Amino acid sequence: MGFKRVSAATGVVALTGALLLTSAPTASADYIRDKQWVIDVMNFKKVWSESEGQGVTVAVVDTGVDGSHPDLTGQVLEGKDFTGKGGGVHSDFTGHGTGMASLIAGHGHGADGSSGVIGLARKAKILPVRAGTGNEFDDNQWAQGVRYAVDHGASVINLSFGDSLARPGSEGAKAIKYAQEHDAVVVASAGNDGAGQLEYPAKLPGVISVGAVDNNLTLWENSNYGTGLTLTAPGVKLVQADPTESSGYAEGTGTSDATAYVSATAALIRAKYPNLTAGQVINRLIKSATFLNHDVKKAPDEEYGYGIIRPYKALTMDIPAGPKEGPLAQASPSTSTNSGTASGDNDSTSKVKKKKKSSSGSIFLIAGVAGVVVVGAILFAVIRSRRNRGSGGPGSGGGIPPQGTGYPPQHPTYPPAQQPYQSQQHPSPYTQQPPHQGQ
């Protein structure tokens, strides 16, 4: 037993002037909502015509979840604090757990929920499990938290952290196996090192390991890759709830955030198809994913896994249920991008080939992003550590960098309070090319 440093997800930027209104009557009436580029790319409204995650409980094993945030009121269950540090499970001194919860099940606020952060599975419930208070998690505590989540009805478990001690045979690994034996979908972040191997617990058998793509749907440069990667999802410049900021919001980047979107998609599937096993839910996630125009020769790919998630397709495609244990329990890796069979070698520690360059054809550029100029005074944001938790120590991209290091050299700028922010329209790259797999 011991404390491990958890990984940072690059810099997190506080959003000031957060409740600016636009003057365009047809645009969103909220600055924060306008910044959520994923809404257009995934077409949340279309997804919600099939499922909103109702009746599903997602456990967020993290730094606690502040259920009093206006975008999460009524969504957060009682949960439990395993840290023994005081404050309770609904205290979140870093904002990380609350941020993940908002991406999963935020419902916004104001008239018809039109303001603030909206989550992909906005009617799912969040079971908060507090297993860390800062940049360290205790392996026994989060393992207890996973078991608690299973015993209290969570059918999806979000682990947006890494723990180098969570190897096979560890308490964490045993807890995850317990969750899998009780039909829970376990989702974990691959890590933010830009390294050719995954963090634990994402590397454990049967866990959905998640990498991050940017708003061009191209692999984020610091996303871990390699053998055992399952899926990728948006994880760059994502606005989320953050009770530690005066505005209540921050913008974060990392595989933590991508993991939250995969957990949300799993919740959507579980709500629509309640008779599917956890393995069969994973099967739908894998079979409906896409590589878009990326030069992928076989699946799983070391950079994209089985592809980028497509929530609407995961809900609507004609996909046979498949074996109850699901594809991640099968032993043989696929040799074709049309295959949905996953590798069981999530424990492999072999070296992977040097990271190849991702394709990023201009057809997938989000319209208008390159040409947008924000007019007005620049408010420099407050940089804090945003974990996608990983093993700590020198050389580990999972370690939290010291203040002023380890972050991108430039940070997003925001308009001053008196300057209206115009909504950016992002056409969905998901609709521009046929998928390479899953159909």
PDB file of N, CA, C and O in Angstrom, residues 146-147 150 157 173-186 205 277-278:
ATOM      1  N   VAL A 146     -14.018   1.091  -6.008  1.00  0.00           N
ATOM      2  CA  VAL A 146     -14.576   0.356  -7.145  1.00  0.00           C
ATOM      3  C   VAL A 146     -15.558  -0.708  -6.658  1.00  0.00           C
ATOM      4  O   VAL A 146     -16.665  -0.858  -7.197  1.00  0.00           O
ATOM      5  N   ARG A 147     -15.177  -1.439  -5.628  1.00  0.00           N
ATOM      6  CA  ARG A 147     -16.082  -2.469  -5.088  1.00  0.00           C
ATOM      7  C   ARG A 147     -17.359  -1.823  -4.535  1.00  0.00           C
ATOM      8  O   ARG A 147     -18.466  -2.349  -4.726  1.00  0.00           O
ATOM      9  N   VAL A 150     -19.705  -0.929  -7.407  1.00  0.00           N
ATOM     10  CA  VAL A 150     -20.408  -2.110  -7.935  1.00  0.00           C
ATOM     11  C   VAL A 150     -21.544  -2.509  -7.006  1.00  0.00           C
ATOM     12  O   VAL A 150     -22.672  -2.775  -7.450  1.00  0.00           O
ATOM     13  N   ILE A 157     -18.134   2.266 -14.740  1.00  0.00           N
ATOM     14  CA  ILE A 157     -17.178   2.808 -13.775  1.00  0.00           C
ATOM     15  C   ILE A 157     -16.115   3.591 -14.528  1.00  0.00           C
ATOM     16  O   ILE A 157     -15.403   3.038 -15.372  1.00  0.00           O
ATOM     17  N   ALA A 173      -6.378  -4.290  -9.378  1.00  0.00           N
ATOM     18  CA  ALA A 173      -6.719  -5.265 -10.417  1.00  0.00           C
ATOM     19  C   ALA A 173      -7.809  -6.220  -9.942  1.00  0.00           C
ATOM     20  O   ALA A 173      -8.720  -6.575 -10.693  1.00  0.00           O
ATOM     21  N   LYS A 174      -7.718  -6.627  -8.677  1.00  0.00           N
ATOM     22  CA  LYS A 174      -8.746  -7.530  -8.128  1.00  0.00           C
ATOM     23  C   LYS A 174     -10.097  -6.828  -8.062  1.00  0.00           C
ATOM     24  O   LYS A 174     -11.142  -7.433  -8.331  1.00  0.00           O
ATOM     25  N   ALA A 175     -10.093  -5.554  -7.717  1.00  0.00           N
ATOM     26  CA  ALA A 175     -11.350  -4.804  -7.653  1.00  0.00           C
ATOM     27  C   ALA A 175     -11.971  -4.656  -9.038  1.00  0.00           C
ATOM     28  O   ALA A 175     -13.198  -4.764  -9.202  1.00  0.00           O
ATOM     29  N   ILE A 176     -11.147  -4.411 -10.034  1.00  0.00           N
ATOM     30  CA  ILE A 176     -11.661  -4.300 -11.409  1.00  0.00           C
ATOM     31  C   ILE A 176     -12.215  -5.634 -11.880  1.00  0.00           C
ATOM     32  O   ILE A 176     -13.268  -5.697 -12.533  1.00  0.00           O
ATOM     33  N   LYS A 177     -11.530  -6.705 -11.546  1.00  0.00           N
ATOM     34  CA  LYS A 177     -12.053  -8.025 -11.902  1.00  0.00           C
ATOM     35  C   LYS A 177     -13.394  -8.269 -11.220  1.00  0.00           C
ATOM     36  O   LYS A 177     -14.330  -8.824 -11.813  1.00  0.00           O
ATOM     37  N   TYR A 178     -13.511  -7.819  -9.977  1.00  0.00           N
ATOM     38  CA  TYR A 178     -14.781  -7.936  -9.250  1.00  0.00           C
ATOM     39  C   TYR A 178     -15.877  -7.171  -9.995  1.00  0.00           C
ATOM     40  O   TYR A 178     -16.995  -7.667 -10.151  1.00  0.00           O
ATOM     41  N   ALA A 179     -15.544  -5.990 -10.461  1.00  0.00           N
ATOM     42  CA  ALA A 179     -16.518  -5.203 -11.213  1.00  0.00           C
ATOM     43  C   ALA A 179     -16.932  -5.915 -12.491  1.00  0.00           C
ATOM     44  O   ALA A 179     -18.127  -5.970 -12.840  1.00  0.00           O
ATOM     45  N   GLN A 180     -15.971  -6.457 -13.190  1.00  0.00           N
ATOM     46  CA  GLN A 180     -16.276  -7.157 -14.441  1.00  0.00           C
ATOM     47  C   GLN A 180     -17.112  -8.408 -14.186  1.00  0.00           C
ATOM     48  O   GLN A 180     -18.023  -8.719 -14.961  1.00  0.00           O
ATOM     49  N   GLU A 181     -16.824  -9.094 -13.110  1.00  0.00           N
ATOM     50  CA  GLU A 181     -17.609 -10.292 -12.763  1.00  0.00           C
ATOM     51  C   GLU A 181     -19.042  -9.937 -12.389  1.00  0.00           C
ATOM     52  O   GLU A 181     -19.936 -10.774 -12.459  1.00  0.00           O
ATOM     53  N   HIS A 182     -19.266  -8.673 -12.010  1.00  0.00           N
ATOM     54  CA  HIS A 182     -20.606  -8.211 -11.659  1.00  0.00           C
ATOM     55  C   HIS A 182     -21.211  -7.337 -12.763  1.00  0.00           C
ATOM     56  O   HIS A 182     -22.076  -6.516 -12.509  1.00  0.00           O
ATOM     57  N   ASP A 183     -20.718  -7.541 -13.977  1.00  0.00           N
ATOM     58  CA  ASP A 183     -21.320  -6.971 -15.180  1.00  0.00           C
ATOM     59  C   ASP A 183     -21.236  -5.450 -15.252  1.00  0.00           C
ATOM     60  O   ASP A 183     -22.129  -4.779 -15.759  1.00  0.00           O
ATOM     61  N   ALA A 184     -20.147  -4.895 -14.770  1.00  0.00           N
ATOM     62  CA  ALA A 184     -19.930  -3.454 -14.917  1.00  0.00           C
ATOM     63  C   ALA A 184     -18.944  -3.200 -16.057  1.00  0.00           C
ATOM     64  O   ALA A 184     -17.989  -3.949 -16.246  1.00  0.00           O
ATOM     65  N   VAL A 185     -19.200  -2.143 -16.805  1.00  0.00           N
ATOM     66  CA  VAL A 185     -18.270  -1.689 -17.838  1.00  0.00           C
ATOM     67  C   VAL A 185     -17.234  -0.795 -17.164  1.00  0.00           C
ATOM     68  O   VAL A 185     -17.583   0.199 -16.527  1.00  0.00           O
ATOM     69  N   VAL A 186     -15.963  -1.143 -17.299  1.00  0.00           N
ATOM     70  CA  VAL A 186     -14.885  -0.377 -16.673  1.00  0.00           C
ATOM     71  C   VAL A 186     -14.111   0.368 -17.765  1.00  0.00           C
ATOM     72  O   VAL A 186     -13.625  -0.231 -18.723  1.00  0.00           O
ATOM     73  N   PRO A 205      -6.701  -6.489 -18.415  1.00  0.00           N
ATOM     74  CA  PRO A 205      -7.606  -7.197 -19.318  1.00  0.00           C
ATOM     75  C   PRO A 205      -9.063  -6.774 -19.126  1.00  0.00           C
ATOM     76  O   PRO A 205      -9.527  -6.603 -17.997  1.00  0.00           O
ATOM     77  N   THR A 277     -25.051  -7.541 -21.833  1.00  0.00           N
ATOM     78  CA  THR A 277     -24.018  -7.653 -20.805  1.00  0.00           C
ATOM     79  C   THR A 277     -22.992  -6.536 -20.999  1.00  0.00           C
ATOM     80  O   THR A 277     -22.964  -5.855 -22.040  1.00  0.00           O
ATOM     81  N   ALA A 278     -22.139  -6.375 -20.012  1.00  0.00           N
ATOM     82  CA  ALA A 278     -21.074  -5.373 -20.137  1.00  0.00           C
ATOM     83  C   ALA A 278     -20.213  -5.653 -21.362  1.00  0.00           C
ATOM     84  O   ALA A 278     -19.852  -4.736 -22.109  1.00  0.00           O
TER      85      ALA A 278
END
